[in-house]
């Protein structure tokens, strides 16, 4: 079980820190594209610059993954639910990004796969920790 905690913690920390940096760059410079990404890519989407996507990347994905990492490190009871939700949010983010940009590159595939792994690891932990809602041995979801 410790190996699963290490895998989950590593993924959450990696995605969280990366999202904080990417989001911060998009927030600091939403028009100039410090990463070499032109706002021209957004012409068919709902945004004219990278500010809103940067805020979402920083707050929801970055801080959300780091909060989930903290929950895992503290072994809080319902951490698999939060980390599973973060995996789903990451996958949705990638799908929406591909739709808006009308392209798929290798980083999209890698981060989508990371989201799938997050979800599967979380599901495994829910079953192992007997927190799965339909587990017959789990008498109460609120009882420690």
JSON list of N, CA and C in Angstrom, two decimals, residues 58-121:
[
{"chain": "A", "resi": 58, "resn": "UNK", "atom": "N", "xyz": [-3.99, 27.56, -12.45]},
{"chain": "A", "resi": 58, "resn": "UNK", "atom": "CA", "xyz": [-3.32, 27.84, -11.18]},
{"chain": "A", "resi": 58, "resn": "UNK", "atom": "C", "xyz": [-4.17, 27.42, -9.99]},
{"chain": "A", "resi": 59, "resn": "UNK", "atom": "N", "xyz": [-5.42, 27.89, -9.94]},
{"chain": "A", "resi": 59, "resn": "UNK", "atom": "CA", "xyz": [-6.27, 27.68, -8.76]},
{"chain": "A", "resi": 59, "resn": "UNK", "atom": "C", "xyz": [-6.83, 26.27, -8.69]},
{"chain": "A", "resi": 60, "resn": "UNK", "atom": "N", "xyz": [-7.54, 25.86, -9.72]},
{"chain": "A", "resi": 60, "resn": "UNK", "atom": "CA", "xyz": [-8.25, 24.58, -9.66]},
{"chain": "A", "resi": 60, "resn": "UNK", "atom": "C", "xyz": [-7.29, 23.40, -9.82]},
{"chain": "A", "resi": 61, "resn": "UNK", "atom": "N", "xyz": [-6.49, 23.43, -10.86]},
{"chain": "A", "resi": 61, "resn": "UNK", "atom": "CA", "xyz": [-5.63, 22.27, -11.10]},
{"chain": "A", "resi": 61, "resn": "UNK", "atom": "C", "xyz": [-4.39, 22.30, -10.21]},
{"chain": "A", "resi": 62, "resn": "UNK", "atom": "N", "xyz": [-3.70, 23.45, -10.14]},
{"chain": "A", "resi": 62, "resn": "UNK", "atom": "CA", "xyz": [-2.49, 23.53, -9.32]},
{"chain": "A", "resi": 62, "resn": "UNK", "atom": "C", "xyz": [-2.75, 23.39, -7.84]},
{"chain": "A", "resi": 63, "resn": "UNK", "atom": "N", "xyz": [-3.54, 24.32, -7.30]},
{"chain": "A", "resi": 63, "resn": "UNK", "atom": "CA", "xyz": [-3.82, 24.28, -5.86]},
{"chain": "A", "resi": 63, "resn": "UNK", "atom": "C", "xyz": [-4.65, 23.05, -5.48]},
{"chain": "A", "resi": 64, "resn": "UNK", "atom": "N", "xyz": [-5.55, 22.64, -6.36]},
{"chain": "A", "resi": 64, "resn": "UNK", "atom": "CA", "xyz": [-6.36, 21.44, -6.10]},
{"chain": "A", "resi": 64, "resn": "UNK", "atom": "C", "xyz": [-5.51, 20.19, -5.98]},
{"chain": "A", "resi": 65, "resn": "UNK", "atom": "N", "xyz": [-4.55, 20.03, -6.88]},
{"chain": "A", "resi": 65, "resn": "UNK", "atom": "CA", "xyz": [-3.65, 18.87, -6.81]},
{"chain": "A", "resi": 65, "resn": "UNK", "atom": "C", "xyz": [-2.77, 18.93, -5.57]},
{"chain": "A", "resi": 66, "resn": "UNK", "atom": "N", "xyz": [-2.30, 20.11, -5.21]},
{"chain": "A", "resi": 66, "resn": "UNK", "atom": "CA", "xyz": [-1.45, 20.21, -4.01]},
{"chain": "A", "resi": 66, "resn": "UNK", "atom": "C", "xyz": [-2.26, 20.00, -2.74]},
{"chain": "A", "resi": 67, "resn": "UNK", "atom": "N", "xyz": [-3.51, 20.44, -2.72]},
{"chain": "A", "resi": 67, "resn": "UNK", "atom": "CA", "xyz": [-4.38, 20.15, -1.57]},
{"chain": "A", "resi": 67, "resn": "UNK", "atom": "C", "xyz": [-4.61, 18.65, -1.46]},
{"chain": "A", "resi": 68, "resn": "UNK", "atom": "N", "xyz": [-4.85, 18.02, -2.58]},
{"chain": "A", "resi": 68, "resn": "UNK", "atom": "CA", "xyz": [-5.03, 16.57, -2.60]},
{"chain": "A", "resi": 68, "resn": "UNK", "atom": "C", "xyz": [-3.75, 15.86, -2.15]},
{"chain": "A", "resi": 69, "resn": "UNK", "atom": "N", "xyz": [-2.59, 16.36, -2.57]},
{"chain": "A", "resi": 69, "resn": "UNK", "atom": "CA", "xyz": [-1.30, 15.82, -2.12]},
{"chain": "A", "resi": 69, "resn": "UNK", "atom": "C", "xyz": [-1.19, 15.90, -0.60]},
{"chain": "A", "resi": 70, "resn": "UNK", "atom": "N", "xyz": [-1.59, 17.03, -0.04]},
{"chain": "A", "resi": 70, "resn": "UNK", "atom": "CA", "xyz": [-1.55, 17.21, 1.41]},
{"chain": "A", "resi": 70, "resn": "UNK", "atom": "C", "xyz": [-2.48, 16.22, 2.11]},
{"chain": "A", "resi": 71, "resn": "UNK", "atom": "N", "xyz": [-3.67, 16.01, 1.54]},
{"chain": "A", "resi": 71, "resn": "UNK", "atom": "CA", "xyz": [-4.61, 15.03, 2.10]},
{"chain": "A", "resi": 71, "resn": "UNK", "atom": "C", "xyz": [-4.00, 13.63, 2.08]},
{"chain": "A", "resi": 72, "resn": "UNK", "atom": "N", "xyz": [-3.33, 13.28, 0.99]},
{"chain": "A", "resi": 72, "resn": "UNK", "atom": "CA", "xyz": [-2.71, 11.95, 0.88]},
{"chain": "A", "resi": 72, "resn": "UNK", "atom": "C", "xyz": [-1.59, 11.82, 1.90]},
{"chain": "A", "resi": 73, "resn": "UNK", "atom": "N", "xyz": [-0.74, 12.84, 2.00]},
{"chain": "A", "resi": 73, "resn": "UNK", "atom": "CA", "xyz": [0.37, 12.79, 2.95]},
{"chain": "A", "resi": 73, "resn": "UNK", "atom": "C", "xyz": [-0.11, 12.65, 4.39]},
{"chain": "A", "resi": 74, "resn": "UNK", "atom": "N", "xyz": [-1.22, 13.29, 4.70]},
{"chain": "A", "resi": 74, "resn": "UNK", "atom": "CA", "xyz": [-1.78, 13.20, 6.06]},
{"chain": "A", "resi": 74, "resn": "UNK", "atom": "C", "xyz": [-2.65, 11.95, 6.22]},
{"chain": "A", "resi": 75, "resn": "UNK", "atom": "N", "xyz": [-2.83, 11.21, 5.13]},
{"chain": "A", "resi": 75, "resn": "UNK", "atom": "CA", "xyz": [-3.67, 10.00, 5.10]},
{"chain": "A", "resi": 75, "resn": "UNK", "atom": "C", "xyz": [-5.06, 10.27, 5.65]},
{"chain": "A", "resi": 76, "resn": "UNK", "atom": "N", "xyz": [-5.62, 11.39, 5.23]},
{"chain": "A", "resi": 76, "resn": "UNK", "atom": "CA", "xyz": [-6.99, 11.73, 5.62]},
{"chain": "A", "resi": 76, "resn": "UNK", "atom": "C", "xyz": [-7.95, 10.73, 4.99]},
{"chain": "A", "resi": 77, "resn": "UNK", "atom": "N", "xyz": [-9.01, 10.45, 5.70]},
{"chain": "A", "resi": 77, "resn": "UNK", "atom": "CA", "xyz": [-9.90, 9.34, 5.35]},
{"chain": "A", "resi": 77, "resn": "UNK", "atom": "C", "xyz": [-10.41, 9.38, 3.91]},
{"chain": "A", "resi": 78, "resn": "UNK", "atom": "N", "xyz": [-10.84, 10.51, 3.44]},
{"chain": "A", "resi": 78, "resn": "UNK", "atom": "CA", "xyz": [-11.48, 10.56, 2.13]},
{"chain": "A", "resi": 78, "resn": "UNK", "atom": "C", "xyz": [-10.57, 11.10, 1.03]},
{"chain": "A", "resi": 79, "resn": "UNK", "atom": "N", "xyz": [-9.26, 11.00, 1.21]},
{"chain": "A", "resi": 79, "resn": "UNK", "atom": "CA", "xyz": [-8.34, 11.51, 0.20]},
{"chain": "A", "resi": 79, "resn": "UNK", "atom": "C", "xyz": [-8.51, 10.85, -1.17]},
{"chain": "A", "resi": 80, "resn": "UNK", "atom": "N", "xyz": [-8.91, 9.57, -1.27]},
{"chain": "A", "resi": 80, "resn": "UNK", "atom": "CA", "xyz": [-9.09, 9.02, -2.62]},
{"chain": "A", "resi": 80, "resn": "UNK", "atom": "C", "xyz": [-10.19, 9.72, -3.42]},
{"chain": "A", "resi": 81, "resn": "UNK", "atom": "N", "xyz": [-11.20, 10.22, -2.75]},
{"chain": "A", "resi": 81, "resn": "UNK", "atom": "CA", "xyz": [-12.26, 10.95, -3.47]},
{"chain": "A", "resi": 81, "resn": "UNK", "atom": "C", "xyz": [-11.72, 12.24, -4.07]},
{"chain": "A", "resi": 82, "resn": "UNK", "atom": "N", "xyz": [-10.93, 12.98, -3.30]},
{"chain": "A", "resi": 82, "resn": "UNK", "atom": "CA", "xyz": [-10.38, 14.24, -3.80]},
{"chain": "A", "resi": 82, "resn": "UNK", "atom": "C", "xyz": [-9.39, 13.99, -4.93]},
{"chain": "A", "resi": 83, "resn": "UNK", "atom": "N", "xyz": [-8.50, 13.02, -4.75]},
{"chain": "A", "resi": 83, "resn": "UNK", "atom": "CA", "xyz": [-7.51, 12.77, -5.80]},
{"chain": "A", "resi": 83, "resn": "UNK", "atom": "C", "xyz": [-8.19, 12.22, -7.06]},
{"chain": "A", "resi": 84, "resn": "UNK", "atom": "N", "xyz": [-9.23, 11.43, -6.90]},
{"chain": "A", "resi": 84, "resn": "UNK", "atom": "CA", "xyz": [-9.99, 10.95, -8.06]},
{"chain": "A", "resi": 84, "resn": "UNK", "atom": "C", "xyz": [-10.68, 12.09, -8.78]},
{"chain": "A", "resi": 85, "resn": "UNK", "atom": "N", "xyz": [-11.23, 13.02, -8.02]},
{"chain": "A", "resi": 85, "resn": "UNK", "atom": "CA", "xyz": [-11.87, 14.20, -8.62]},
{"chain": "A", "resi": 85, "resn": "UNK", "atom": "C", "xyz": [-10.84, 15.03, -9.37]},
{"chain": "A", "resi": 86, "resn": "UNK", "atom": "N", "xyz": [-9.65, 15.16, -8.81]},
{"chain": "A", "resi": 86, "resn": "UNK", "atom": "CA", "xyz": [-8.61, 15.94, -9.49]},
{"chain": "A", "resi": 86, "resn": "UNK", "atom": "C", "xyz": [-8.19, 15.26, -10.80]},
{"chain": "A", "resi": 87, "resn": "UNK", "atom": "N", "xyz": [-8.15, 13.93, -10.80]},
{"chain": "A", "resi": 87, "resn": "UNK", "atom": "CA", "xyz": [-7.86, 13.21, -12.05]},
{"chain": "A", "resi": 87, "resn": "UNK", "atom": "C", "xyz": [-8.92, 13.47, -13.11]},
{"chain": "A", "resi": 88, "resn": "UNK", "atom": "N", "xyz": [-10.18, 13.47, -12.70]},
{"chain": "A", "resi": 88, "resn": "UNK", "atom": "CA", "xyz": [-11.29, 13.74, -13.63]},
{"chain": "A", "resi": 88, "resn": "UNK", "atom": "C", "xyz": [-11.22, 15.18, -14.15]},
{"chain": "A", "resi": 89, "resn": "UNK", "atom": "N", "xyz": [-10.91, 16.12, -13.27]},
{"chain": "A", "resi": 89, "resn": "UNK", "atom": "CA", "xyz": [-10.80, 17.52, -13.67]},
{"chain": "A", "resi": 89, "resn": "UNK", "atom": "C", "xyz": [-9.65, 17.69, -14.66]},
{"chain": "A", "resi": 90, "resn": "UNK", "atom": "N", "xyz": [-8.54, 17.01, -14.41]},
{"chain": "A", "resi": 90, "resn": "UNK", "atom": "CA", "xyz": [-7.40, 17.09, -15.33]},
{"chain": "A", "resi": 90, "resn": "UNK", "atom": "C", "xyz": [-7.77, 16.54, -16.71]},
{"chain": "A", "resi": 91, "resn": "UNK", "atom": "N", "xyz": [-8.47, 15.41, -16.74]},
{"chain": "A", "resi": 91, "resn": "UNK", "atom": "CA", "xyz": [-8.88, 14.85, -18.03]},
{"chain": "A", "resi": 91, "resn": "UNK", "atom": "C", "xyz": [-9.85, 15.78, -18.76]},
{"chain": "A", "resi": 92, "resn": "UNK", "atom": "N", "xyz": [-10.80, 16.36, -18.03]},
{"chain": "A", "resi": 92, "resn": "UNK", "atom": "CA", "xyz": [-11.74, 17.30, -18.64]},
{"chain": "A", "resi": 92, "resn": "UNK", "atom": "C", "xyz": [-11.00, 18.53, -19.18]},
{"chain": "A", "resi": 93, "resn": "UNK", "atom": "N", "xyz": [-10.04, 19.04, -18.42]},
{"chain": "A", "resi": 93, "resn": "UNK", "atom": "CA", "xyz": [-9.23, 20.19, -18.83]},
{"chain": "A", "resi": 93, "resn": "UNK", "atom": "C", "xyz": [-8.53, 19.89, -20.16]},
{"chain": "A", "resi": 94, "resn": "UNK", "atom": "N", "xyz": [-7.96, 18.72, -20.28]},
{"chain": "A", "resi": 94, "resn": "UNK", "atom": "CA", "xyz": [-7.24, 18.35, -21.50]},
{"chain": "A", "resi": 94, "resn": "UNK", "atom": "C", "xyz": [-8.21, 18.23, -22.69]},
{"chain": "A", "resi": 95, "resn": "UNK", "atom": "N", "xyz": [-9.34, 17.59, -22.48]},
{"chain": "A", "resi": 95, "resn": "UNK", "atom": "CA", "xyz": [-10.33, 17.43, -23.56]},
{"chain": "A", "resi": 95, "resn": "UNK", "atom": "C", "xyz": [-10.82, 18.80, -24.03]},
{"chain": "A", "resi": 96, "resn": "UNK", "atom": "N", "xyz": [-11.15, 19.68, -23.10]},
{"chain": "A", "resi": 96, "resn": "UNK", "atom": "CA", "xyz": [-11.63, 21.02, -23.45]},
{"chain": "A", "resi": 96, "resn": "UNK", "atom": "C", "xyz": [-10.54, 21.81, -24.16]},
{"chain": "A", "resi": 97, "resn": "UNK", "atom": "N", "xyz": [-9.32, 21.68, -23.68]},
{"chain": "A", "resi": 97, "resn": "UNK", "atom": "CA", "xyz": [-8.19, 22.37, -24.30]},
{"chain": "A", "resi": 97, "resn": "UNK", "atom": "C", "xyz": [-7.99, 21.90, -25.75]},
{"chain": "A", "resi": 98, "resn": "UNK", "atom": "N", "xyz": [-8.05, 20.60, -25.97]},
{"chain": "A", "resi": 98, "resn": "UNK", "atom": "CA", "xyz": [-7.91, 20.06, -27.33]},
{"chain": "A", "resi": 98, "resn": "UNK", "atom": "C", "xyz": [-9.04, 20.54, -28.24]},
{"chain": "A", "resi": 99, "resn": "UNK", "atom": "N", "xyz": [-10.23, 20.62, -27.68]},
{"chain": "A", "resi": 99, "resn": "UNK", "atom": "CA", "xyz": [-11.39, 21.09, -28.46]},
{"chain": "A", "resi": 99, "resn": "UNK", "atom": "C", "xyz": [-11.21, 22.56, -28.86]},
{"chain": "A", "resi": 100, "resn": "UNK", "atom": "N", "xyz": [-10.83, 23.39, -27.90]},
{"chain": "A", "resi": 100, "resn": "UNK", "atom": "CA", "xyz": [-10.67, 24.82, -28.18]},
{"chain": "A", "resi": 100, "resn": "UNK", "atom": "C", "xyz": [-9.51, 25.07, -29.14]},
{"chain": "A", "resi": 101, "resn": "UNK", "atom": "N", "xyz": [-8.39, 24.40, -28.92]},
{"chain": "A", "resi": 101, "resn": "UNK", "atom": "CA", "xyz": [-7.20, 24.61, -29.74]},
{"chain": "A", "resi": 101, "resn": "UNK", "atom": "C", "xyz": [-7.28, 23.87, -31.09]},
{"chain": "A", "resi": 102, "resn": "UNK", "atom": "N", "xyz": [-8.22, 22.94, -31.18]},
{"chain": "A", "resi": 102, "resn": "UNK", "atom": "CA", "xyz": [-8.39, 22.12, -32.38]},
{"chain": "A", "resi": 102, "resn": "UNK", "atom": "C", "xyz": [-7.10, 21.40, -32.77]},
{"chain": "A", "resi": 103, "resn": "UNK", "atom": "N", "xyz": [-6.42, 20.88, -31.76]},
{"chain": "A", "resi": 103, "resn": "UNK", "atom": "CA", "xyz": [-5.19, 20.12, -31.99]},
{"chain": "A", "resi": 103, "resn": "UNK", "atom": "C", "xyz": [-4.94, 19.20, -30.80]},
{"chain": "A", "resi": 104, "resn": "UNK", "atom": "N", "xyz": [-4.17, 18.17, -31.05]},
{"chain": "A", "resi": 104, "resn": "UNK", "atom": "CA", "xyz": [-3.74, 17.26, -29.99]},
{"chain": "A", "resi": 104, "resn": "UNK", "atom": "C", "xyz": [-2.24, 17.07, -30.16]},
{"chain": "A", "resi": 105, "resn": "UNK", "atom": "N", "xyz": [-1.49, 17.30, -29.09]},
{"chain": "A", "resi": 105, "resn": "UNK", "atom": "CA", "xyz": [-0.05, 17.03, -29.15]},
{"chain": "A", "resi": 105, "resn": "UNK", "atom": "C", "xyz": [0.33, 16.02, -28.07]},
{"chain": "A", "resi": 106, "resn": "UNK", "atom": "N", "xyz": [1.57, 15.66, -28.01]},
{"chain": "A", "resi": 106, "resn": "UNK", "atom": "CA", "xyz": [2.02, 14.61, -27.10]},
{"chain": "A", "resi": 106, "resn": "UNK", "atom": "C", "xyz": [1.78, 14.97, -25.63]},
{"chain": "A", "resi": 107, "resn": "UNK", "atom": "N", "xyz": [1.89, 16.24, -25.27]},
{"chain": "A", "resi": 107, "resn": "UNK", "atom": "CA", "xyz": [1.64, 16.64, -23.88]},
{"chain": "A", "resi": 107, "resn": "UNK", "atom": "C", "xyz": [0.18, 16.43, -23.49]},
{"chain": "A", "resi": 108, "resn": "UNK", "atom": "N", "xyz": [-0.72, 16.64, -24.44]},
{"chain": "A", "resi": 108, "resn": "UNK", "atom": "CA", "xyz": [-2.14, 16.37, -24.16]},
{"chain": "A", "resi": 108, "resn": "UNK", "atom": "C", "xyz": [-2.33, 14.89, -23.85]},
{"chain": "A", "resi": 109, "resn": "UNK", "atom": "N", "xyz": [-1.72, 14.05, -24.63]},
{"chain": "A", "resi": 109, "resn": "UNK", "atom": "CA", "xyz": [-1.84, 12.60, -24.42]},
{"chain": "A", "resi": 109, "resn": "UNK", "atom": "C", "xyz": [-1.24, 12.20, -23.08]},
{"chain": "A", "resi": 110, "resn": "UNK", "atom": "N", "xyz": [-0.07, 12.74, -22.76]},
{"chain": "A", "resi": 110, "resn": "UNK", "atom": "CA", "xyz": [0.61, 12.40, -21.50]},
{"chain": "A", "resi": 110, "resn": "UNK", "atom": "C", "xyz": [-0.23, 12.84, -20.31]},
{"chain": "A", "resi": 111, "resn": "UNK", "atom": "N", "xyz": [-0.70, 14.07, -20.31]},
{"chain": "A", "resi": 111, "resn": "UNK", "atom": "CA", "xyz": [-1.47, 14.56, -19.16]},
{"chain": "A", "resi": 111, "resn": "UNK", "atom": "C", "xyz": [-2.84, 13.90, -19.06]},
{"chain": "A", "resi": 112, "resn": "UNK", "atom": "N", "xyz": [-3.44, 13.53, -20.18]},
{"chain": "A", "resi": 112, "resn": "UNK", "atom": "CA", "xyz": [-4.69, 12.78, -20.11]},
{"chain": "A", "resi": 112, "resn": "UNK", "atom": "C", "xyz": [-4.42, 11.41, -19.48]},
{"chain": "A", "resi": 113, "resn": "UNK", "atom": "N", "xyz": [-3.33, 10.78, -19.88]},
{"chain": "A", "resi": 113, "resn": "UNK", "atom": "CA", "xyz": [-2.96, 9.48, -19.29]},
{"chain": "A", "resi": 113, "resn": "UNK", "atom": "C", "xyz": [-2.69, 9.61, -17.80]},
{"chain": "A", "resi": 114, "resn": "UNK", "atom": "N", "xyz": [-2.06, 10.71, -17.39]},
{"chain": "A", "resi": 114, "resn": "UNK", "atom": "CA", "xyz": [-1.82, 10.95, -15.96]},
{"chain": "A", "resi": 114, "resn": "UNK", "atom": "C", "xyz": [-3.16, 11.07, -15.23]},
{"chain": "A", "resi": 115, "resn": "UNK", "atom": "N", "xyz": [-4.12, 11.75, -15.82]},
{"chain": "A", "resi": 115, "resn": "UNK", "atom": "CA", "xyz": [-5.45, 11.85, -15.22]},
{"chain": "A", "resi": 115, "resn": "UNK", "atom": "C", "xyz": [-6.12, 10.49, -15.07]},
{"chain": "A", "resi": 116, "resn": "UNK", "atom": "N", "xyz": [-5.97, 9.64, -16.09]},
{"chain": "A", "resi": 116, "resn": "UNK", "atom": "CA", "xyz": [-6.51, 8.28, -16.02]},
{"chain": "A", "resi": 116, "resn": "UNK", "atom": "C", "xyz": [-5.85, 7.50, -14.89]},
{"chain": "A", "resi": 117, "resn": "UNK", "atom": "N", "xyz": [-4.53, 7.61, -14.79]},
{"chain": "A", "resi": 117, "resn": "UNK", "atom": "CA", "xyz": [-3.79, 6.92, -13.72]},
{"chain": "A", "resi": 117, "resn": "UNK", "atom": "C", "xyz": [-4.25, 7.42, -12.36]},
{"chain": "A", "resi": 118, "resn": "UNK", "atom": "N", "xyz": [-4.42, 8.74, -12.22]},
{"chain": "A", "resi": 118, "resn": "UNK", "atom": "CA", "xyz": [-4.93, 9.30, -10.96]},
{"chain": "A", "resi": 118, "resn": "UNK", "atom": "C", "xyz": [-6.27, 8.67, -10.59]},
{"chain": "A", "resi": 119, "resn": "UNK", "atom": "N", "xyz": [-7.15, 8.59, -11.55]},
{"chain": "A", "resi": 119, "resn": "UNK", "atom": "CA", "xyz": [-8.47, 8.01, -11.30]},
{"chain": "A", "resi": 119, "resn": "UNK", "atom": "C", "xyz": [-8.40, 6.55, -10.91]},
{"chain": "A", "resi": 120, "resn": "UNK", "atom": "N", "xyz": [-7.58, 5.78, -11.61]},
{"chain": "A", "resi": 120, "resn": "UNK", "atom": "CA", "xyz": [-7.46, 4.35, -11.31]},
{"chain": "A", "resi": 120, "resn": "UNK", "atom": "C", "xyz": [-6.82, 4.11, -9.95]},
{"chain": "A", "resi": 121, "resn": "UNK", "atom": "N", "xyz": [-5.78, 4.87, -9.63]},
{"chain": "A", "resi": 121, "resn": "UNK", "atom": "CA", "xyz": [-5.14, 4.74, -8.31]},
{"chain": "A", "resi": 121, "resn": "UNK", "atom": "C", "xyz": [-6.14, 5.10, -7.22]}
]
